Amino acid sequence: LAVKDPTAVERANLLNMAKLSIKGLIESALSFGRTLDSDYPPLQQFFVVMEHCLKHGLKVRKSFLSYNKTIWGPLELVEKLYPEAEEIAASVRDLPGLKTPLGRARAWLRLALMQKKMADYLRCLIIQRDLLSEFYEYHALMMEEEGAVIVGLLVGLNVIDANLCVKGEDLDSQVGVIDFSVYLKSDDDIGGKERNVQIAAILDQKNYVEELNRQLNSTVSSLHARVDSLEKSNTKLIEELAIAKNNIIKLQEENHQLRSENTLILMKTQHHLEATKVDVEAELQTYKHSRQGLDEMYNEARRQLREEAQLRQDMENELVVQVSMKHEIELAMKLLEKDIHEKQDTLIGLRQQLDEVKAINMEMYQKLQVSEDAMKEKNEIISRLEDKTNQINAAMKQLEQRLQQAEKAQMEAEAEDEKLKQEYVNKSESLQNEFSQKEKQLLQLETDLKIEKEWRQTLEDDLQKEKETVSHLRTETQEIVNLKKEFLKLQKKNKQLKSICEDQEAALQELASKLSESKLKIEDIKEANKALQGQVWLKDKEATHCKLCEKEFSLSKRKHHCRNCGEIFCNACSDNELPLPSSPKPVRVCDSCHAILIQRCSSNVP
């Protein structure tokens, strides 16, 4: 006969004891019919068996004073592997009456049983065998297949509701001894096998329903999280749309301000042009009046000359004529100087106006550049909003697909529920008195399904609302596009106004050039007058021949006298003419000094 491995025998015995203790605990709890306390004997035996299973093959750890061999080390690893176990570990550490690691391990097992998650916690430990190898030997129960079987058996304990008081209980000094008399068979046990088989089937069905409930709860929580994320994204989009609307309103106000400023500038320029026109007309009228005065003076002098020629015909008359002519020349010079000063003042005013118009045009150009930059930023924001709307549409499609999947899963669950109801109806004739509580649980499940259906309807309503918001966003984007078109039209109008302003500036520059030319001509006349001062006119008797053609003066050849140089020419030789704005006909000019010639009567002309 082959010798059996003692460690394998120990594992088999512990597995059989775990099966017996778990089975006895479930049967007694179902017959007991209420929540279990810490004084319940089968529950105490279950904890003792679990301690023996966890202690099997545990490595001895050296400390400062002695060797330590406890199960608290591997149980403390669960906190790192399973985040939901952090609450149990923290509450076990905070208990005031526990002093030894074994007491903490016993408290941890009781809290895990009350949470109905002992199987989940131990399954995490069994999966991480490389970490368990630090605490257990290679032949330990937790390192072999028997540990996985015990974890599977522990899933059945989720049927039990336990209410254990851990705080006041002395867990450090308890003695872990297994009472085998509880697990010995009797005649009553043989007669109740059929009942046990039925109870096991019902427990399996209950476990299946609980797992379905867990899965449905997880899907509902995930749907809640997705709905929250969608609501946050919608709120962000609404805020961005409000900001974009405010920016558009600001741009519209700036456009209105620019239009009002353009109209004000046009009105100012029109007023300036009208004022300049009025000034020029006033100057022309004054010049005409001065010319009329000169003509009158000339006529009076001519009359006096005729009278003096008839009366005296002496040198005194000529001297008087020369004195009067000198006075006339001085008056004319003063008038010309006044005209020149007034024209200079108008030129200075026109230059200032030109500078102001240029400054205003520069400000308008800068504002246009700023508005164009703002429009570029708004176009970028619009493109971002369109991208976000596309993302929202994609997310909506994904949500619809997930809802369809959830509906399919719910239909399957409903079909399975119908199958379970049919099975319960077939077995209800024999088990109506014993399983009335199970029917109540089924009613609770139906209410949960109704709640889930209502939740699905609310989700569908939320999806319809989100679709409406997306359509509203699309309409707002269309409005933004229309506003963009209006802004382009305003830009075109602004360009037209710019062209009009440039034409006005060119006209003002032409006026300034003409005024500068007239000023230069006046300065040339002044210099000629200064050069020819001091010269004396020829006497009328001596001037009998033209200085240029040397022919006698007659009716056809009349005398023309220069005011400045005193030379006398005939009308045939003095052909140089100068147009004046005040006179409709051009004026004859001297060939030497370019001064205005005066027609003068001679003694041989009646």
Coordinates of C-alpha atoms in Angstrom, one line a residue:
L1 CA 0.0 0.0 0.0
A2 CA 1.2 3.5 -0.9
V3 CA 1.8 5.9 2.1
K4 CA -0.6 8.9 2.0
D5 CA 0.8 12.4 2.4
P6 CA -0.2 13.7 5.9
T7 CA -0.7 17.2 4.6
A8 CA -3.1 16.0 2.0
V9 CA -5.1 14.1 4.6
E10 CA -5.2 17.2 6.8
R11 CA -6.5 19.3 3.9
A12 CA -9.2 16.7 3.1
N13 CA -10.3 16.6 6.7
L14 CA -10.4 20.4 7.0
L15 CA -12.4 20.5 3.7
N16 CA -14.9 18.0 5.0
M17 CA -15.3 19.8 8.3
A18 CA -15.8 23.1 6.5
K19 CA -18.5 21.5 4.3
L20 CA -20.3 20.0 7.4
S21 CA -20.1 23.3 9.4
I22 CA -21.3 25.4 6.5
K23 CA -24.1 23.0 5.7
G24 CA -25.2 22.7 9.3
L25 CA -25.1 26.5 9.8
I26 CA -27.3 27.1 6.7
E27 CA -29.8 24.4 7.7
S28 CA -30.1 25.6 11.3
A29 CA -30.3 29.2 10.3
L30 CA -33.2 28.4 7.9
S31 CA -35.0 26.4 10.6
F32 CA -34.3 29.1 13.2
G33 CA -36.0 31.7 10.9
R34 CA -34.4 34.9 12.2
T35 CA -31.1 36.8 12.4
L36 CA -28.3 35.0 14.2
D37 CA -26.5 36.2 17.3
S38 CA -22.9 35.7 18.4
D39 CA -24.1 33.1 21.0
Y40 CA -25.5 30.8 18.3
P41 CA -23.5 27.4 18.6
P42 CA -23.3 26.5 14.9
L43 CA -22.0 30.0 14.1
Q44 CA -19.3 29.7 16.8
Q45 CA -18.3 26.3 15.4
F46 CA -18.1 27.8 11.9
F47 CA -15.7 30.5 13.0
V48 CA -13.5 27.8 14.8
V49 CA -13.4 25.7 11.6
M50 CA -12.4 28.8 9.5
E51 CA -9.6 29.6 12.0
H52 CA -8.2 26.1 11.6
C53 CA -8.5 26.3 7.8
L54 CA -6.6 29.6 7.7
K55 CA -4.0 28.4 10.2
H56 CA -3.1 25.3 8.1
G57 CA 0.4 25.5 6.7
L58 CA 1.0 29.0 8.1
K59 CA 4.6 30.0 8.3
V60 CA 6.2 30.9 11.6
R61 CA 7.5 34.5 11.8
K62 CA 10.3 35.5 14.1
S63 CA 9.9 38.5 16.4
F64 CA 12.1 40.1 19.1
L65 CA 10.9 37.9 22.0
S66 CA 9.3 34.8 20.5
Y67 CA 8.0 33.1 17.3
N68 CA 4.7 34.5 15.9
K69 CA 2.1 32.5 14.0
T70 CA -1.1 34.4 13.3
I71 CA -3.7 34.7 10.5
W72 CA -3.9 38.5 10.8
G73 CA -1.1 39.0 8.3
P74 CA -2.7 37.5 5.2
L75 CA -6.1 38.9 6.2
E76 CA -4.5 42.4 6.4
L77 CA -3.5 42.0 2.7
V78 CA -7.1 42.1 1.6
E79 CA -7.2 45.8 2.3
K80 CA -4.7 46.4 -0.5
L81 CA -6.2 44.0 -3.0
Y82 CA -9.9 44.8 -2.4
P83 CA -10.6 48.6 -1.7
E84 CA -14.0 47.9 -0.1
A85 CA -12.3 46.0 2.7
E86 CA -10.6 49.2 4.0
E87 CA -13.6 50.0 6.2
I88 CA -13.4 46.6 7.9
A89 CA -9.7 46.9 8.5
A90 CA -10.0 50.4 9.9
S91 CA -12.9 49.5 12.3
V92 CA -10.9 46.4 13.5
R93 CA -7.9 48.5 14.3
D94 CA -10.0 51.1 16.1
L95 CA -11.7 48.5 18.4
P96 CA -10.4 49.2 22.0
G97 CA -10.7 45.7 23.6
L98 CA -8.5 43.9 21.0
K99 CA -4.8 43.4 21.9
T100 CA -3.6 40.4 20.0
P101 CA -3.5 39.8 16.2
L102 CA -5.6 36.6 16.6
G103 CA -8.4 38.7 18.2
R104 CA -8.2 41.2 15.3
A105 CA -8.5 38.3 12.8
R106 CA -11.5 36.9 14.6
A107 CA -13.2 40.3 14.6
W108 CA -12.4 40.7 10.9
L109 CA -14.1 37.3 10.1
R110 CA -17.2 38.3 12.0
L111 CA -17.5 41.7 10.2
A112 CA -16.9 40.1 6.8
L113 CA -19.8 37.6 7.5
M114 CA -22.1 40.4 8.5
Q115 CA -21.3 42.2 5.2
K116 CA -21.8 39.0 3.2
K117 CA -18.5 39.5 1.5
M118 CA -16.3 36.8 3.1
A119 CA -16.2 34.7 -0.1
D120 CA -15.2 37.8 -2.2
Y121 CA -12.4 38.8 0.2
L122 CA -10.9 35.3 0.4
R123 CA -11.2 34.8 -3.4
C124 CA -8.9 37.9 -3.8
L125 CA -6.4 36.3 -1.5
I126 CA -6.4 32.9 -3.3
I127 CA -5.9 34.6 -6.7
Q128 CA -2.7 36.3 -5.5
R129 CA -0.7 33.2 -4.6
D130 CA 2.7 34.9 -5.0
L131 CA 1.7 37.2 -2.1
L132 CA 0.3 34.3 0.0
S133 CA 3.6 32.4 -0.4
E134 CA 5.1 34.9 2.1
F135 CA 2.7 33.7 4.8
Y136 CA 1.9 30.0 3.9
E137 CA 3.8 26.9 3.0
Y138 CA 3.5 25.4 -0.4
H139 CA 1.3 22.5 0.9
A140 CA -1.1 24.8 2.9
L141 CA -4.8 24.6 2.3
M142 CA -5.1 28.2 1.1
M143 CA -2.4 27.4 -1.6
E144 CA -4.1 24.3 -2.9
E145 CA -7.4 23.5 -4.7
E146 CA -9.2 22.9 -1.4
G147 CA -9.0 26.6 -0.6
A148 CA -10.9 27.5 -3.8
V149 CA -13.6 24.8 -2.9
I150 CA -14.0 26.4 0.6
V151 CA -14.4 29.9 -1.0
G152 CA -17.1 28.5 -3.3
L153 CA -18.9 27.0 -0.3
L154 CA -18.7 30.3 1.5
V155 CA -20.9 31.9 -1.2
G156 CA -23.9 30.0 0.3
L157 CA -23.5 32.0 3.5
N158 CA -24.9 35.1 1.8
V159 CA -28.4 33.6 2.6
I160 CA -27.7 34.1 6.3
D161 CA -28.4 37.4 8.1
A162 CA -26.1 37.8 11.2
N163 CA -26.1 40.5 13.8
L164 CA -22.9 40.1 15.9
C165 CA -21.7 42.4 18.6
V166 CA -17.9 42.6 18.3
K167 CA -17.1 45.5 20.5
G168 CA -17.8 44.0 24.0
E169 CA -16.8 40.4 23.2
D170 CA -13.5 39.0 24.5
L171 CA -12.0 37.6 21.2
D172 CA -8.4 37.4 22.4
S173 CA -8.8 34.6 25.0
Q174 CA -11.3 32.3 23.2
V175 CA -10.3 28.6 22.8
G176 CA -10.8 27.3 19.2
V177 CA -11.9 23.6 19.8
I178 CA -14.1 21.8 17.2
D179 CA -17.2 20.0 18.7
F180 CA -17.6 16.9 16.6
S181 CA -20.8 15.8 18.4
V182 CA -22.7 18.4 16.4
Y183 CA -21.8 16.7 13.1
L184 CA -22.7 13.1 14.0
K185 CA -25.6 11.6 12.0
S186 CA -28.9 10.6 13.6
D187 CA -32.2 8.9 12.4
D188 CA -33.8 12.3 12.0
D189 CA -31.1 13.5 9.7
I190 CA -31.7 10.4 7.4
G191 CA -35.4 11.2 7.2
G192 CA -34.8 14.9 6.3
K193 CA -32.6 14.4 3.3
E194 CA -35.4 15.2 0.8
R195 CA -36.1 18.4 2.7
N196 CA -32.4 19.3 2.5
V197 CA -32.4 18.7 -1.2
Q198 CA -35.3 21.1 -1.7
I199 CA -33.8 23.7 0.6
A200 CA -30.5 23.5 -1.4
A201 CA -32.4 24.1 -4.7
I202 CA -34.3 27.1 -3.2
L203 CA -31.0 28.5 -1.9
D204 CA -29.4 28.2 -5.3
Q205 CA -32.3 30.0 -6.8
K206 CA -32.0 32.8 -4.2
N207 CA -28.3 33.2 -4.8
Y208 CA -28.9 33.4 -8.5
V209 CA -31.5 36.2 -8.0
E210 CA -29.2 38.1 -5.7
E211 CA -26.4 38.0 -8.3
L212 CA -28.7 39.3 -10.9
N213 CA -29.7 42.1 -8.6
R214 CA -26.0 43.0 -8.1
Q215 CA -25.4 43.1 -11.8
L216 CA -28.4 45.3 -12.4
N217 CA -27.3 47.7 -9.6
S218 CA -23.9 48.0 -11.2
T219 CA -25.4 48.8 -14.6
V220 CA -27.7 51.4 -13.0
S221 CA -24.8 53.1 -11.2
S222 CA -22.8 53.2 -14.5
L223 CA -25.8 54.8 -16.2
H224 CA -26.1 57.3 -13.4
A225 CA -22.4 58.3 -13.8
R226 CA -22.8 58.7 -17.6
V227 CA -26.0 60.8 -17.2
D228 CA -24.1 63.1 -14.7
S229 CA -21.2 63.5 -17.1
L230 CA -23.6 64.4 -19.9
E231 CA -25.4 66.9 -17.7
K232 CA -22.0 68.5 -16.9
S233 CA -21.0 68.7 -20.5
N234 CA -24.4 70.2 -21.4
T235 CA -24.0 72.9 -18.7
K236 CA -20.6 73.7 -20.0
L237 CA -21.9 74.1 -23.5
I238 CA -24.8 76.3 -22.3
E239 CA -22.3 78.6 -20.5
E240 CA -20.1 78.8 -23.6
L241 CA -23.1 79.7 -25.7
A242 CA -24.1 82.4 -23.2
I243 CA -20.5 83.8 -23.4
A244 CA -20.7 83.7 -27.2
K245 CA -24.0 85.6 -27.2
N246 CA -22.6 88.2 -24.9
N247 CA -19.6 88.7 -27.2
I248 CA -21.9 89.0 -30.2
I249 CA -24.0 91.6 -28.5
K250 CA -20.8 93.5 -27.7
L251 CA -19.7 93.3 -31.3
Q252 CA -23.1 94.7 -32.4
E253 CA -22.7 97.6 -30.0
E254 CA -19.2 98.3 -31.3
N255 CA -20.6 98.2 -34.9
H256 CA -23.3 100.7 -34.0
Q257 CA -20.7 102.9 -32.3
L258 CA -18.5 102.8 -35.4
R259 CA -21.4 103.7 -37.6
S260 CA -22.3 106.6 -35.4
E261 CA -18.7 107.8 -35.4
N262 CA -18.6 107.5 -39.2
T263 CA -21.7 109.6 -39.5
L264 CA -20.3 112.2 -37.0
I265 CA -17.0 112.3 -39.0
L266 CA -18.9 112.8 -42.2
M267 CA -21.0 115.6 -40.7
K268 CA -17.9 117.3 -39.3
T269 CA -16.1 117.1 -42.7
Q270 CA -19.2 118.5 -44.4
H271 CA -19.4 121.3 -41.9
H272 CA -15.7 122.1 -42.4
L273 CA -16.1 122.1 -46.2
E274 CA -19.2 124.4 -46.0
A275 CA -17.3 126.8 -43.7
T276 CA -14.3 126.8 -46.0
K277 CA -16.6 127.5 -49.0
V278 CA -18.3 130.4 -47.1
D279 CA -14.8 131.8 -46.2
V280 CA -13.6 131.6 -49.9
E281 CA -16.8 133.2 -51.1
A282 CA -16.4 136.0 -48.5
E283 CA -12.8 136.5 -49.6
L284 CA -13.9 136.7 -53.3
Q285 CA -16.5 139.2 -52.4
T286 CA -14.0 141.4 -50.5
Y287 CA -11.6 141.1 -53.4
K288 CA -14.4 142.2 -55.8
H289 CA -15.3 145.2 -53.6
S290 CA -11.6 146.2 -53.4
R291 CA -11.3 145.9 -57.2
Q292 CA -14.4 148.0 -57.7
G293 CA -12.9 150.6 -55.3
L294 CA -9.7 150.6 -57.3
D295 CA -11.7 151.0 -60.5
E296 CA -13.6 154.0 -59.0
M297 CA -10.3 155.5 -57.8
Y298 CA -8.9 155.0 -61.3
N299 CA -11.9 156.7 -62.9
E300 CA -11.7 159.6 -60.5
A301 CA -8.0 160.0 -61.1
R302 CA -8.6 159.9 -64.8
R303 CA -11.2 162.6 -64.5
Q304 CA -8.8 164.7 -62.4
L305 CA -6.1 164.2 -65.0
R306 CA -8.4 165.3 -67.8
E307 CA -9.4 168.4 -65.8
E308 CA -5.8 169.2 -64.9
A309 CA -4.7 168.6 -68.5
Q310 CA -7.3 171.0 -69.7
L311 CA -6.6 173.6 -67.0
R312 CA -2.9 173.5 -66.4
Q313 CA -0.9 170.8 -68.4
D314 CA 2.0 171.5 -66.1
M315 CA 4.4 169.6 -64.0
E316 CA 2.3 170.2 -60.9
N317 CA -0.5 168.0 -62.4
E318 CA 1.9 165.2 -63.1
L319 CA 3.3 165.4 -59.5
V320 CA -0.2 165.3 -58.1
V321 CA -1.0 162.3 -60.3
Q322 CA 2.2 160.6 -59.2
V323 CA 1.4 161.2 -55.5
S324 CA -2.1 159.9 -56.0
M325 CA -0.9 156.8 -57.8
K326 CA 1.6 156.1 -55.1
H327 CA -1.2 156.3 -52.5
E328 CA -3.2 153.9 -54.6
I329 CA -0.3 151.5 -54.9
E330 CA 0.2 151.5 -51.1
L331 CA -3.4 150.8 -50.6
A332 CA -3.4 148.0 -53.1
M333 CA -0.3 146.5 -51.5
K334 CA -1.9 146.7 -48.1
L335 CA -5.0 145.0 -49.4
L336 CA -2.9 142.3 -51.1
E337 CA -1.0 141.7 -47.8
K338 CA -4.3 141.4 -46.0
D339 CA -5.5 138.9 -48.6
I340 CA -2.2 136.9 -48.2
H341 CA -2.5 136.8 -44.4
E342 CA -6.1 135.6 -44.6
K343 CA -5.2 132.9 -47.1
Q344 CA -2.3 131.8 -44.9
D345 CA -4.7 131.5 -42.0
T346 CA -7.1 129.5 -44.1
L347 CA -4.3 127.3 -45.3
I348 CA -3.2 126.6 -41.7
G349 CA -6.8 125.8 -40.8
L350 CA -7.1 123.4 -43.7
R351 CA -3.8 121.7 -42.8
Q352 CA -5.1 121.2 -39.2
Q353 CA -8.3 119.8 -40.6
L354 CA -6.3 117.4 -42.8
D355 CA -4.3 116.3 -39.8
E356 CA -7.5 115.7 -37.8
V357 CA -9.1 113.8 -40.6
K358 CA -5.9 111.6 -41.0
A359 CA -5.9 110.9 -37.2
I360 CA -9.6 110.0 -37.3
N361 CA -8.9 107.7 -40.3
M362 CA -6.1 106.0 -38.4
E363 CA -8.3 105.4 -35.4
M364 CA -11.0 104.0 -37.7
Y365 CA -8.5 101.7 -39.3
Q366 CA -7.2 100.4 -35.9
K367 CA -10.8 99.8 -34.7
L368 CA -11.5 97.9 -37.9
Q369 CA -8.4 95.7 -37.3
V370 CA -9.5 95.1 -33.7
S371 CA -13.1 94.2 -34.9
E372 CA -11.6 91.8 -37.5
D373 CA -9.5 90.1 -34.9
A374 CA -12.5 89.7 -32.7
M375 CA -14.5 88.2 -35.6
K376 CA -11.7 85.7 -36.2
E377 CA -11.8 84.7 -32.5
K378 CA -15.6 84.3 -32.8
N379 CA -15.2 82.1 -35.9
E380 CA -12.8 79.9 -33.9
I381 CA -15.3 79.7 -31.1
I382 CA -18.1 78.8 -33.5
S383 CA -15.9 76.0 -35.0
R384 CA -15.2 74.7 -31.5
L385 CA -19.0 74.7 -30.7
E386 CA -19.7 72.7 -33.9
D387 CA -17.0 70.1 -32.9
K388 CA -18.6 69.9 -29.4
T389 CA -22.1 69.4 -31.0
N390 CA -20.7 66.6 -33.1
Q391 CA -19.2 65.0 -30.0
I392 CA -22.5 65.3 -28.2
N393 CA -24.3 63.6 -31.1
A394 CA -21.7 60.7 -31.0
A395 CA -22.2 60.3 -27.2
M396 CA -26.0 60.3 -27.7
K397 CA -25.7 57.5 -30.3
Q398 CA -23.5 55.5 -27.8
L399 CA -26.1 56.0 -25.1
E400 CA -28.9 54.8 -27.3
Q401 CA -26.9 51.7 -28.2
R402 CA -26.2 51.1 -24.5
L403 CA -29.9 51.6 -23.6
Q404 CA -30.8 49.0 -26.3
Q405 CA -28.3 46.5 -24.7
A406 CA -29.8 47.2 -21.3
E407 CA -33.3 46.6 -22.6
K408 CA -32.2 43.3 -24.1
A409 CA -30.6 42.2 -20.8
Q410 CA -33.8 43.3 -19.0
M411 CA -35.9 41.2 -21.4
E412 CA -33.8 38.2 -20.7
A413 CA -34.1 38.8 -17.0
E414 CA -37.9 39.1 -17.3
A415 CA -37.9 35.8 -19.3
E416 CA -35.9 34.1 -16.6
D417 CA -38.2 35.6 -13.9
E418 CA -41.2 34.1 -15.8
K419 CA -39.5 30.7 -15.8
L420 CA -38.8 31.1 -12.1
K421 CA -42.4 32.0 -11.5
Q422 CA -43.6 28.9 -13.3
E423 CA -41.3 26.7 -11.3
Y424 CA -42.5 28.4 -8.1
V425 CA -46.2 27.8 -9.2
N426 CA -45.5 24.1 -9.7
K427 CA -43.8 23.8 -6.3
S428 CA -46.1 26.2 -4.4
E429 CA -48.7 23.4 -3.7
S430 CA -46.3 21.6 -1.5
L431 CA -44.3 24.5 -0.1
Q432 CA -47.0 27.3 0.4
N433 CA -46.8 27.2 4.2
E434 CA -43.0 27.0 4.4
F435 CA -42.0 29.5 1.8
S436 CA -44.3 32.5 2.1
Q437 CA -41.3 34.7 2.7
K438 CA -39.9 33.7 -0.7
E439 CA -43.0 35.0 -2.4
K440 CA -42.6 38.3 -0.6
Q441 CA -39.1 38.5 -1.9
L442 CA -40.4 37.9 -5.5
L443 CA -42.8 40.7 -5.0
Q444 CA -39.9 42.9 -4.0
L445 CA -38.0 41.9 -7.1
E446 CA -41.0 42.8 -9.3
T447 CA -41.2 46.2 -7.6
D448 CA -37.5 46.7 -8.3
L449 CA -38.1 45.8 -12.0
K450 CA -40.9 48.4 -12.1
I451 CA -38.6 51.0 -10.6
E452 CA -36.0 50.2 -13.2
K453 CA -38.6 50.5 -16.0
E454 CA -39.5 54.0 -14.6
W455 CA -35.8 54.9 -14.4
R456 CA -35.5 53.8 -18.1
Q457 CA -38.4 56.1 -19.0
T458 CA -36.8 59.0 -17.2
L459 CA -33.6 58.3 -19.1
E460 CA -35.5 58.3 -22.4
D461 CA -37.1 61.7 -21.4
D462 CA -33.6 63.0 -20.6
L463 CA -32.4 61.9 -24.0
Q464 CA -35.3 63.7 -25.7
K465 CA -34.4 66.9 -23.8
E466 CA -30.8 66.6 -24.8
K467 CA -31.9 66.2 -28.4
E468 CA -34.0 69.4 -28.1
T469 CA -31.0 71.2 -26.6
V470 CA -28.8 70.0 -29.6
S471 CA -31.4 71.4 -32.0
H472 CA -31.5 74.7 -30.1
L473 CA -27.7 74.8 -30.4
R474 CA -27.9 74.3 -34.1
T475 CA -30.4 77.1 -34.5
E476 CA -28.1 79.4 -32.5
T477 CA -25.1 78.4 -34.7
Q478 CA -27.3 79.4 -37.8
E479 CA -28.0 82.8 -36.1
I480 CA -24.2 83.2 -35.6
V481 CA -23.6 82.5 -39.3
N482 CA -26.3 85.2 -40.2
L483 CA -24.6 87.7 -37.9
K484 CA -21.3 86.9 -39.6
K485 CA -22.9 87.7 -43.0
E486 CA -24.2 91.0 -41.6
F487 CA -20.7 91.9 -40.3
L488 CA -19.3 91.3 -43.8
K489 CA -21.8 93.7 -45.2
L490 CA -20.8 96.3 -42.6
Q491 CA -17.2 95.8 -43.6
K492 CA -18.1 96.5 -47.3
K493 CA -19.9 99.7 -46.2
N494 CA -16.9 100.7 -44.2
K495 CA -14.7 100.2 -47.2
Q496 CA -17.0 102.4 -49.3
L497 CA -16.8 105.1 -46.6
K498 CA -13.0 104.8 -46.6
S499 CA -12.9 105.4 -50.3
I500 CA -15.2 108.5 -49.9
C501 CA -12.9 109.8 -47.2
E502 CA -9.8 109.2 -49.5
D503 CA -11.5 111.1 -52.3
Q504 CA -12.2 114.0 -50.0
E505 CA -8.6 114.0 -48.8
A506 CA -7.4 114.1 -52.4
A507 CA -9.8 117.1 -53.1
L508 CA -8.4 118.9 -50.1
Q509 CA -4.8 118.2 -51.2
E510 CA -5.6 119.7 -54.7
L511 CA -7.1 122.8 -53.0
A512 CA -4.0 123.1 -50.8
S513 CA -1.7 122.8 -53.9
K514 CA -3.6 125.5 -55.8
L515 CA -3.5 127.8 -52.8
S516 CA 0.3 127.2 -52.4
E517 CA 0.7 128.1 -56.1
S518 CA -1.2 131.4 -55.7
K519 CA 0.8 132.2 -52.6
L520 CA 4.1 131.6 -54.6
K521 CA 2.9 134.0 -57.4
I522 CA 2.0 136.7 -54.8
E523 CA 5.5 136.4 -53.3
D524 CA 7.0 136.7 -56.7
I525 CA 4.9 139.9 -57.3
K526 CA 6.1 141.2 -53.9
E527 CA 9.8 140.7 -54.8
A528 CA 9.3 142.4 -58.1
N529 CA 7.7 145.4 -56.4
K530 CA 10.5 145.6 -53.9
A531 CA 13.1 145.5 -56.7
L532 CA 11.4 148.3 -58.7
Q533 CA 10.7 150.7 -55.9
G534 CA 12.2 154.2 -56.4
Q535 CA 11.8 154.4 -60.2
V536 CA 9.9 157.4 -61.7
W537 CA 7.2 157.2 -64.4
L538 CA 8.0 158.8 -67.7
K539 CA 6.3 162.1 -68.4
D540 CA 3.2 161.9 -70.6
K541 CA 4.7 164.4 -73.1
E542 CA 8.0 162.5 -73.3
A543 CA 6.3 159.1 -73.9
T544 CA 5.4 159.4 -77.5
H545 CA 6.7 156.1 -78.8
C546 CA 6.4 152.5 -77.5
K547 CA 9.5 151.2 -75.8
L548 CA 9.4 147.8 -77.5
C549 CA 8.2 148.5 -81.1
E550 CA 9.3 152.2 -81.1
K551 CA 6.1 153.3 -82.9
E552 CA 4.0 156.4 -82.1
F553 CA 0.9 156.0 -80.0
S554 CA -2.4 156.5 -81.8
L555 CA -6.1 155.4 -81.5
S556 CA -5.1 151.9 -82.6
K557 CA -2.0 151.8 -80.4
R558 CA -3.0 153.0 -77.0
K559 CA -0.7 153.5 -74.0
H560 CA -0.5 151.0 -71.2
H561 CA 1.5 152.1 -68.1
C562 CA 3.2 149.8 -65.6
R563 CA 2.6 150.7 -61.9
N564 CA 5.9 149.4 -60.6
C565 CA 8.6 150.2 -63.2
G566 CA 6.9 153.2 -64.9
E567 CA 7.4 151.8 -68.4
I568 CA 4.8 152.6 -71.2
F569 CA 3.8 150.0 -73.8
C570 CA 1.3 149.9 -76.6
N571 CA -1.6 147.5 -76.6
A572 CA 0.0 145.4 -79.4
C573 CA 3.3 144.8 -77.5
S574 CA 1.7 144.1 -74.0
D575 CA 0.3 140.7 -74.9
N576 CA 1.2 139.0 -71.6
E577 CA -2.1 138.3 -69.9
L578 CA -2.9 136.9 -66.4
P579 CA -6.3 135.4 -65.5
L580 CA -7.8 136.6 -62.2
P581 CA -10.7 135.0 -60.3
S582 CA -12.3 138.3 -59.5
S583 CA -12.4 139.7 -63.2
P584 CA -14.1 137.9 -66.0
K585 CA -11.4 139.0 -68.5
P586 CA -7.6 138.4 -68.2
V587 CA -5.4 141.4 -67.2
R588 CA -2.4 142.6 -69.2
V589 CA 1.0 142.2 -67.5
C590 CA 4.3 144.1 -67.8
D591 CA 7.1 142.2 -69.7
S592 CA 9.9 143.3 -67.4
C593 CA 8.3 143.2 -63.9
H594 CA 5.1 141.2 -64.6
A595 CA 3.0 143.9 -62.8
I596 CA -0.6 144.8 -63.9
L597 CA -0.7 147.5 -66.7
I598 CA -3.0 150.5 -66.5
Q599 CA -4.5 152.0 -69.7
R600 CA -3.6 155.7 -69.8
C601 CA -4.8 158.5 -72.0
S602 CA -2.2 160.5 -74.0
S603 CA -2.2 164.1 -74.9
N604 CA -2.7 163.4 -78.6
V605 CA -5.8 161.2 -78.0
P606 CA -9.0 163.2 -77.4

